[in-house]
């Protein structure tokens, strides 16, 4: 019998290509202050990372994701091992010990741990299928999920890397929310989260010395700069203040490619990495920023469609985890750039310059492709025919 062609979601492919183009434009413009002698220094490296990331994505797409179920625990444990290595032997940059130096580049294990965590949590949740758990079963399963999540959370938090630790927590909470865990337990978690947030606000407001003892000096500076960017415009809030000035000056259509004054004059540090959204907002305005946000919306929408098409709960939970991974990165990065979220080291997925984060996101999307391919009618028809 003639084999059917395996279909892939070309909508995601087109969106990724558009992100690639936007990334090169924004990285080139945002890195000008660092690459006066070699204007394409960061752009060429971003092209290399995208090529490598595409190969990783293709490899993941054609690898049967169901085989990852048996590898989920070893991958998770290997991720914890890498975090331990970082804790004792990692490379320190800007006050954070997050990387393992591999000669050619620095590997950031916390990025890949996010994928490993998604896979292992998907394994834990898929065992229960459609079964609606009672209160006792829900508490036990929730306890397992939180225990599995807190180990990497703590290791990443003490690096310190608040952004990645928050992503790890959001992934776990999102998977709990969409699982068949009792709604009573979910309500308990929401109340507990609200209580923790209230405690932090109370401590920061009335017990400032206690709050300061819990965080590193540079983390405190970011919080003060976030809450009062105008007051601390010359120090703690400088980056945020300048970013907001740049985005505001872009207005509707922007100042034009490489014409953003705040970016081109070097007033926005890390403009090609963490604060790349400021480049887009200043030089392409509200329309450019809006188009970028819409692309993320369509990407997330397409991944959710794959989740609905999946033939297995394992595939569903993988897609939901990837949605949480990408959506929170977008929300946090854009939020910190415009001042509605505290500043962290989270990059804008698929746009910011960098290797580890880009490879992680491409790997995640590759696994989503694997779920989609093996859920397509053509693929299922071929498998039955064989």
Short mmCIF file of C-alpha atoms in Angstrom, two decimals:
data_model
loop_
_atom_site.label_atom_id
_atom_site.label_comp_id
_atom_site.label_asym_id
_atom_site.label_seq_id
_atom_site.Cartn_x
_atom_site.Cartn_y
_atom_site.Cartn_z
CA UNK A 1 0.00 0.00 0.00
CA UNK A 2 1.24 3.47 -0.88
CA UNK A 3 2.47 5.49 2.08
CA UNK A 4 0.82 8.77 2.88
CA UNK A 5 2.87 11.90 3.34
CA UNK A 6 3.43 12.96 6.92
CA UNK A 7 1.90 16.38 7.42
CA UNK A 8 3.38 19.10 9.60
CA UNK A 9 1.92 22.38 10.79
CA UNK A 10 3.24 24.81 8.20
CA UNK A 11 1.61 27.63 10.12
CA UNK A 12 4.18 27.15 12.89
CA UNK A 13 6.97 26.94 10.29
CA UNK A 14 5.95 30.29 8.78
CA UNK A 15 5.72 31.89 12.23
CA UNK A 16 9.20 30.63 13.13
CA UNK A 17 10.60 32.05 9.90
CA UNK A 18 9.06 35.44 10.71
CA UNK A 19 10.59 35.31 14.19
CA UNK A 20 13.95 34.54 12.56
CA UNK A 21 13.71 37.63 10.36
CA UNK A 22 12.55 39.85 13.23
CA UNK A 23 15.34 38.50 15.44
CA UNK A 24 18.06 39.34 12.92
CA UNK A 25 16.71 42.85 12.38
CA UNK A 26 16.34 43.58 16.11
CA UNK A 27 19.67 41.98 17.10
CA UNK A 28 21.51 43.97 14.41
CA UNK A 29 19.97 47.23 15.51
CA UNK A 30 20.17 46.52 19.24
CA UNK A 31 23.80 45.36 19.21
CA UNK A 32 25.21 48.34 17.33
CA UNK A 33 26.46 49.91 20.54
CA UNK A 34 28.57 46.80 21.23
CA UNK A 35 29.77 46.00 17.71
CA UNK A 36 31.03 49.22 16.19
CA UNK A 37 33.96 47.50 14.44
CA UNK A 38 32.00 44.39 13.38
CA UNK A 39 28.36 45.39 12.80
CA UNK A 40 27.32 41.80 11.95
CA UNK A 41 29.16 40.17 14.87
CA UNK A 42 26.03 39.21 16.86
CA UNK A 43 23.82 38.76 13.80
CA UNK A 44 26.07 36.08 12.27
CA UNK A 45 26.19 34.23 15.57
CA UNK A 46 22.43 34.43 15.87
CA UNK A 47 22.16 32.91 12.38
CA UNK A 48 24.41 30.05 13.53
CA UNK A 49 22.27 29.50 16.62
CA UNK A 50 19.13 29.49 14.50
CA UNK A 51 20.65 26.95 12.10
CA UNK A 52 21.66 24.70 15.00
CA UNK A 53 18.28 25.24 16.63
CA UNK A 54 16.47 24.32 13.42
CA UNK A 55 18.47 21.09 13.16
CA UNK A 56 17.63 20.30 16.78
CA UNK A 57 13.95 21.03 16.09
CA UNK A 58 13.90 18.79 13.01
CA UNK A 59 15.62 15.99 14.91
CA UNK A 60 13.09 16.28 17.75
CA UNK A 61 10.19 16.39 15.28
CA UNK A 62 11.11 13.09 13.65
CA UNK A 63 11.91 11.40 16.95
CA UNK A 64 8.92 9.53 18.37
CA UNK A 65 7.94 11.61 21.38
CA UNK A 66 6.31 8.60 23.07
CA UNK A 67 9.80 7.11 23.47
CA UNK A 68 10.62 10.10 25.66
CA UNK A 69 8.27 8.71 28.27
CA UNK A 70 10.82 6.09 29.30
CA UNK A 71 13.62 8.68 29.15
CA UNK A 72 11.79 11.36 31.13
CA UNK A 73 13.14 10.37 34.56
CA UNK A 74 16.79 9.94 33.43
CA UNK A 75 16.62 13.28 31.63
CA UNK A 76 15.17 14.95 34.70
CA UNK A 77 17.89 13.47 36.94
CA UNK A 78 20.59 14.49 34.46
CA UNK A 79 19.21 18.02 34.56
CA UNK A 80 19.44 18.07 38.36
CA UNK A 81 23.00 16.75 38.11
CA UNK A 82 23.92 19.62 35.76
CA UNK A 83 22.40 22.12 38.18
CA UNK A 84 24.54 20.65 40.95
CA UNK A 85 27.62 21.05 38.74
CA UNK A 86 26.68 24.67 38.11
CA UNK A 87 26.27 25.26 41.83
CA UNK A 88 29.81 24.08 42.60
CA UNK A 89 31.76 24.65 39.39
CA UNK A 90 29.69 27.07 37.32
CA UNK A 91 30.87 30.22 35.59
CA UNK A 92 29.79 33.51 37.18
CA UNK A 93 28.60 36.52 35.16
CA UNK A 94 27.02 39.69 36.49
CA UNK A 95 26.71 38.21 39.96
CA UNK A 96 24.96 35.00 38.84
CA UNK A 97 26.43 31.51 38.63
CA UNK A 98 24.36 29.92 35.86
CA UNK A 99 26.70 28.56 33.20
CA UNK A 100 29.06 25.65 32.49
CA UNK A 101 31.96 26.73 30.29
CA UNK A 102 32.42 24.33 27.35
CA UNK A 103 35.20 26.15 25.53
CA UNK A 104 33.31 27.27 22.42
CA UNK A 105 30.27 28.51 24.35
CA UNK A 106 28.73 28.58 27.82
CA UNK A 107 25.90 26.12 28.48
CA UNK A 108 23.05 27.23 30.73
CA UNK A 109 21.56 24.00 32.16
CA UNK A 110 18.54 25.74 33.70
CA UNK A 111 17.18 26.28 30.18
CA UNK A 112 17.16 22.57 29.33
CA UNK A 113 15.89 21.60 32.78
CA UNK A 114 12.63 23.33 31.85
CA UNK A 115 12.11 20.83 29.00
CA UNK A 116 13.11 17.86 31.16
CA UNK A 117 10.67 19.00 33.84
CA UNK A 118 7.82 19.26 31.31
CA UNK A 119 8.50 15.70 30.12
CA UNK A 120 8.66 14.20 33.60
CA UNK A 121 5.55 16.03 34.86
CA UNK A 122 3.71 14.90 31.71
CA UNK A 123 4.63 11.30 32.61
CA UNK A 124 3.31 11.71 36.16
CA UNK A 125 0.02 13.22 34.99
CA UNK A 126 -0.71 10.94 32.00
CA UNK A 127 -0.89 7.87 34.24
CA UNK A 128 -4.27 9.05 35.50
CA UNK A 129 -5.78 9.60 32.04
CA UNK A 130 -9.35 10.87 32.22
CA UNK A 131 -9.85 9.78 35.82
CA UNK A 132 -11.09 12.58 38.04
CA UNK A 133 -9.07 12.19 41.23
CA UNK A 134 -10.62 12.46 44.66
CA UNK A 135 -9.25 14.81 47.31
CA UNK A 136 -6.77 12.30 48.75
CA UNK A 137 -5.44 11.22 45.35
CA UNK A 138 -5.23 14.84 44.23
CA UNK A 139 -3.22 15.81 47.30
CA UNK A 140 -0.80 12.92 46.78
CA UNK A 141 -0.29 13.71 43.10
CA UNK A 142 0.06 17.44 43.78
CA UNK A 143 2.63 16.67 46.47
CA UNK A 144 4.66 14.61 43.97
CA UNK A 145 4.51 17.36 41.36
CA UNK A 146 5.56 20.06 43.82
CA UNK A 147 8.39 17.90 45.17
CA UNK A 148 9.69 17.22 41.66
CA UNK A 149 9.39 20.94 40.83
CA UNK A 150 10.90 22.41 44.00
CA UNK A 151 14.25 20.64 43.56
CA UNK A 152 15.21 22.44 40.31
CA UNK A 153 13.38 25.56 41.52
CA UNK A 154 15.63 25.88 44.56
CA UNK A 155 18.85 25.18 42.63
CA UNK A 156 17.97 27.78 39.98
CA UNK A 157 16.73 30.35 42.50
CA UNK A 158 20.00 30.33 44.47
CA UNK A 159 22.15 30.86 41.33
CA UNK A 160 20.40 33.43 41.56
CA UNK A 161 18.06 33.30 38.55
CA UNK A 162 14.64 34.54 39.57
CA UNK A 163 13.30 34.51 36.01
CA UNK A 164 14.03 30.86 35.23
CA UNK A 165 12.89 29.74 38.69
CA UNK A 166 9.55 31.46 38.10
CA UNK A 167 9.20 29.72 34.72
CA UNK A 168 9.78 26.35 36.41
CA UNK A 169 7.05 27.16 38.95
CA UNK A 170 4.62 28.40 36.28
CA UNK A 171 5.09 25.22 34.21
CA UNK A 172 4.16 23.05 37.19
CA UNK A 173 1.17 25.17 38.22
CA UNK A 174 -0.15 25.29 34.63
CA UNK A 175 0.00 21.51 34.28
CA UNK A 176 -1.77 21.10 37.61
CA UNK A 177 -4.51 23.50 36.48
CA UNK A 178 -5.28 21.54 33.29
CA UNK A 179 -5.00 18.09 34.89
CA UNK A 180 -7.79 16.04 36.48
CA UNK A 181 -6.70 17.01 39.97
CA UNK A 182 -9.65 17.95 42.22
CA UNK A 183 -10.72 21.59 41.96
CA UNK A 184 -10.58 21.75 45.77
CA UNK A 185 -6.81 21.22 45.66
CA UNK A 186 -6.47 23.83 42.91
CA UNK A 187 -8.39 26.32 45.06
CA UNK A 188 -6.05 25.48 47.97
CA UNK A 189 -3.05 26.21 45.76
CA UNK A 190 -4.54 29.53 44.65
CA UNK A 191 -5.17 30.52 48.27
CA UNK A 192 -1.65 29.44 49.25
CA UNK A 193 -0.17 31.45 46.38
CA UNK A 194 -2.21 34.51 47.39
CA UNK A 195 -1.08 34.10 51.00
CA UNK A 196 2.60 33.88 49.98
CA UNK A 197 2.24 36.97 47.78
CA UNK A 198 0.52 38.88 50.58
CA UNK A 199 3.27 37.85 53.00
CA UNK A 200 5.95 39.13 50.61
CA UNK A 201 4.13 42.46 50.17
CA UNK A 202 3.68 42.80 53.95
CA UNK A 203 7.32 41.92 54.60
CA UNK A 204 8.55 44.36 51.97
CA UNK A 205 6.33 47.13 53.32
CA UNK A 206 6.66 46.71 57.08
CA UNK A 207 9.63 44.39 57.67
CA UNK A 208 12.06 45.72 55.11
CA UNK A 209 15.16 44.38 56.87
CA UNK A 210 13.79 40.83 56.81
CA UNK A 211 12.93 41.17 53.12
CA UNK A 212 16.39 42.47 52.30
CA UNK A 213 17.98 39.47 54.03
CA UNK A 214 16.12 37.07 51.70
CA UNK A 215 17.42 38.55 48.43
CA UNK A 216 20.74 39.37 46.85
CA UNK A 217 21.73 43.07 46.62
CA UNK A 218 21.29 43.22 42.82
CA UNK A 219 17.84 41.62 43.13
CA UNK A 220 16.81 44.29 45.64
CA UNK A 221 18.12 46.98 43.34
CA UNK A 222 15.98 45.63 40.50
CA UNK A 223 12.88 45.67 42.72
CA UNK A 224 13.50 49.24 43.88
CA UNK A 225 14.20 50.31 40.30
CA UNK A 226 11.02 48.59 39.13
CA UNK A 227 8.79 50.20 41.76
CA UNK A 228 10.25 53.69 41.35
CA UNK A 229 12.09 53.93 38.00
CA UNK A 230 11.89 57.71 37.94
CA UNK A 231 13.31 58.11 41.44
CA UNK A 232 16.17 55.71 40.71
CA UNK A 233 16.64 56.72 37.06
CA UNK A 234 20.35 57.33 37.59
CA UNK A 235 21.09 53.90 39.12
CA UNK A 236 18.70 51.07 39.99
CA UNK A 237 15.94 52.11 37.60
CA UNK A 238 18.16 53.34 34.77
CA UNK A 239 17.56 50.42 32.41
CA UNK A 240 13.79 50.40 32.85
CA UNK A 241 13.51 54.19 32.68
CA UNK A 242 15.45 54.37 29.41
CA UNK A 243 13.53 51.41 27.94
CA UNK A 244 10.20 53.06 28.66
CA UNK A 245 11.46 56.34 27.24
CA UNK A 246 12.48 54.54 24.05
CA UNK A 247 9.23 52.61 23.67
CA UNK A 248 7.22 55.75 24.34
CA UNK A 249 9.14 57.71 21.71
CA UNK A 250 8.27 55.06 19.12
CA UNK A 251 4.58 56.03 19.27
CA UNK A 252 2.50 54.44 16.49
CA UNK A 253 4.95 53.64 13.68
CA UNK A 254 8.36 54.00 15.36
CA UNK A 255 11.44 56.05 14.62
CA UNK A 256 12.69 53.75 11.86
CA UNK A 257 15.21 50.94 11.61
CA UNK A 258 18.42 51.80 13.50
CA UNK A 259 17.02 55.27 14.24
CA UNK A 260 16.06 54.74 17.88
CA UNK A 261 17.93 57.31 19.95
CA UNK A 262 17.81 55.46 23.26
CA UNK A 263 19.05 52.22 21.71
CA UNK A 264 21.63 53.63 19.29
CA UNK A 265 23.15 55.92 21.91
CA UNK A 266 23.70 52.94 24.21
CA UNK A 267 21.27 54.14 26.87
CA UNK A 268 19.52 50.75 27.09
CA UNK A 269 21.94 48.06 28.32
CA UNK A 270 21.46 44.53 26.93
CA UNK A 271 19.28 45.90 24.12
CA UNK A 272 20.01 42.88 21.90
CA UNK A 273 19.21 40.32 24.63
CA UNK A 274 16.94 40.94 27.63
CA UNK A 275 15.62 44.33 26.46
CA UNK A 276 15.21 43.61 22.76
CA UNK A 277 11.51 44.49 22.96
CA UNK A 278 12.60 48.08 23.61
CA UNK A 279 14.38 48.03 20.23
CA UNK A 280 11.21 46.91 18.47
CA UNK A 281 9.01 49.37 20.36
CA UNK A 282 11.27 52.36 19.74
CA UNK A 283 12.13 51.70 16.11
CA UNK A 284 8.91 50.09 14.84
CA UNK A 285 6.39 51.59 17.24
CA UNK A 286 3.11 50.23 18.49
CA UNK A 287 2.39 48.60 15.13
CA UNK A 288 5.66 46.65 15.11
CA UNK A 289 5.29 45.62 18.75
CA UNK A 290 1.66 44.66 18.14
CA UNK A 291 2.58 42.46 15.17
CA UNK A 292 5.21 40.72 17.30
CA UNK A 293 2.71 40.02 20.07
CA UNK A 294 0.21 38.71 17.52
CA UNK A 295 2.84 36.29 16.19
CA UNK A 296 3.29 34.91 19.70
CA UNK A 297 -0.47 34.62 20.03
CA UNK A 298 -0.70 32.63 16.78
CA UNK A 299 2.21 30.39 17.81
CA UNK A 300 0.56 29.58 21.13
CA UNK A 301 -2.76 29.04 19.38
CA UNK A 302 -1.20 26.55 16.94
CA UNK A 303 0.45 24.64 19.79
CA UNK A 304 -2.89 24.45 21.62
CA UNK A 305 -4.41 23.05 18.43
CA UNK A 306 -1.76 20.33 18.42
CA UNK A 307 -2.68 19.53 22.04
CA UNK A 308 -6.33 19.03 21.04
CA UNK A 309 -5.26 16.76 18.17
CA UNK A 310 -2.97 14.61 20.29
CA UNK A 311 -3.83 10.93 20.58
CA UNK A 312 -2.23 10.59 24.03
CA UNK A 313 -2.42 12.45 27.32
CA UNK A 314 1.37 12.48 27.35
CA UNK A 315 1.30 14.55 24.16
CA UNK A 316 -1.39 16.85 25.54
CA UNK A 317 0.58 17.62 28.70
CA UNK A 318 3.79 18.19 26.73
CA UNK A 319 2.04 20.79 24.55
CA UNK A 320 0.48 22.49 27.58
CA UNK A 321 3.90 22.65 29.25
CA UNK A 322 5.42 24.20 26.13
CA UNK A 323 2.60 26.76 25.99
CA UNK A 324 3.32 27.70 29.62
CA UNK A 325 7.05 27.92 28.86
CA UNK A 326 6.66 30.27 25.89
CA UNK A 327 3.70 32.32 27.16
CA UNK A 328 5.29 33.18 30.49
CA UNK A 329 8.58 34.12 28.87
CA UNK A 330 6.75 36.51 26.55
CA UNK A 331 4.63 37.95 29.37
CA UNK A 332 7.57 38.40 31.74
CA UNK A 333 10.00 39.84 29.17
CA UNK A 334 7.58 42.36 27.68
CA UNK A 335 6.17 43.10 31.13
CA UNK A 336 9.57 43.93 32.60
CA UNK A 337 10.44 46.10 29.59
CA UNK A 338 7.36 48.30 30.03
CA UNK A 339 7.47 48.25 33.82
CA UNK A 340 4.54 46.03 34.82
CA UNK A 341 6.79 43.17 35.97
CA UNK A 342 10.09 43.20 37.90
CA UNK A 343 13.27 42.93 35.82
CA UNK A 344 14.64 39.40 35.49
CA UNK A 345 17.04 37.70 33.12
CA UNK A 346 14.32 36.18 30.95
CA UNK A 347 14.90 36.74 27.23
CA UNK A 348 12.21 37.26 24.60
CA UNK A 349 11.75 33.77 23.11
CA UNK A 350 12.92 33.24 19.51
CA UNK A 351 13.91 36.92 19.17
CA UNK A 352 16.58 37.78 21.76
CA UNK A 353 20.21 37.03 21.01
CA UNK A 354 21.55 33.92 22.74
CA UNK A 355 22.20 30.23 22.36
CA UNK A 356 20.86 28.19 25.26
CA UNK A 357 17.46 29.88 25.40
CA UNK A 358 16.97 29.67 21.63
CA UNK A 359 17.95 25.99 21.52
CA UNK A 360 15.56 25.26 24.40
CA UNK A 361 12.61 26.89 22.65
CA UNK A 362 13.41 25.24 19.32
CA UNK A 363 13.73 21.86 21.04
CA UNK A 364 10.37 22.40 22.73
CA UNK A 365 8.70 23.28 19.43
CA UNK A 366 10.36 20.26 17.80
CA UNK A 367 8.76 17.99 20.39
CA UNK A 368 5.41 19.67 19.69
CA UNK A 369 5.96 18.88 15.99
CA UNK A 370 6.61 15.26 16.98
CA UNK A 371 3.25 15.18 18.79
CA UNK A 372 1.53 16.78 15.82
CA UNK A 373 3.08 14.47 13.22
CA UNK A 374 2.13 11.35 15.16
CA UNK A 375 -1.40 12.62 15.70
CA UNK A 376 -2.06 13.40 12.04
CA UNK A 377 -4.48 11.22 10.09
CA UNK A 378 -1.87 10.50 7.43
CA UNK A 379 0.62 9.22 9.99
CA UNK A 380 -1.97 7.10 11.81
CA UNK A 381 -3.13 5.67 8.48
CA UNK A 382 0.43 4.74 7.59
CA UNK A 383 1.08 3.14 10.98
CA UNK A 384 -2.05 0.98 10.67
CA UNK A 385 -1.11 0.03 7.11
CA UNK A 386 2.33 -1.12 8.23
#
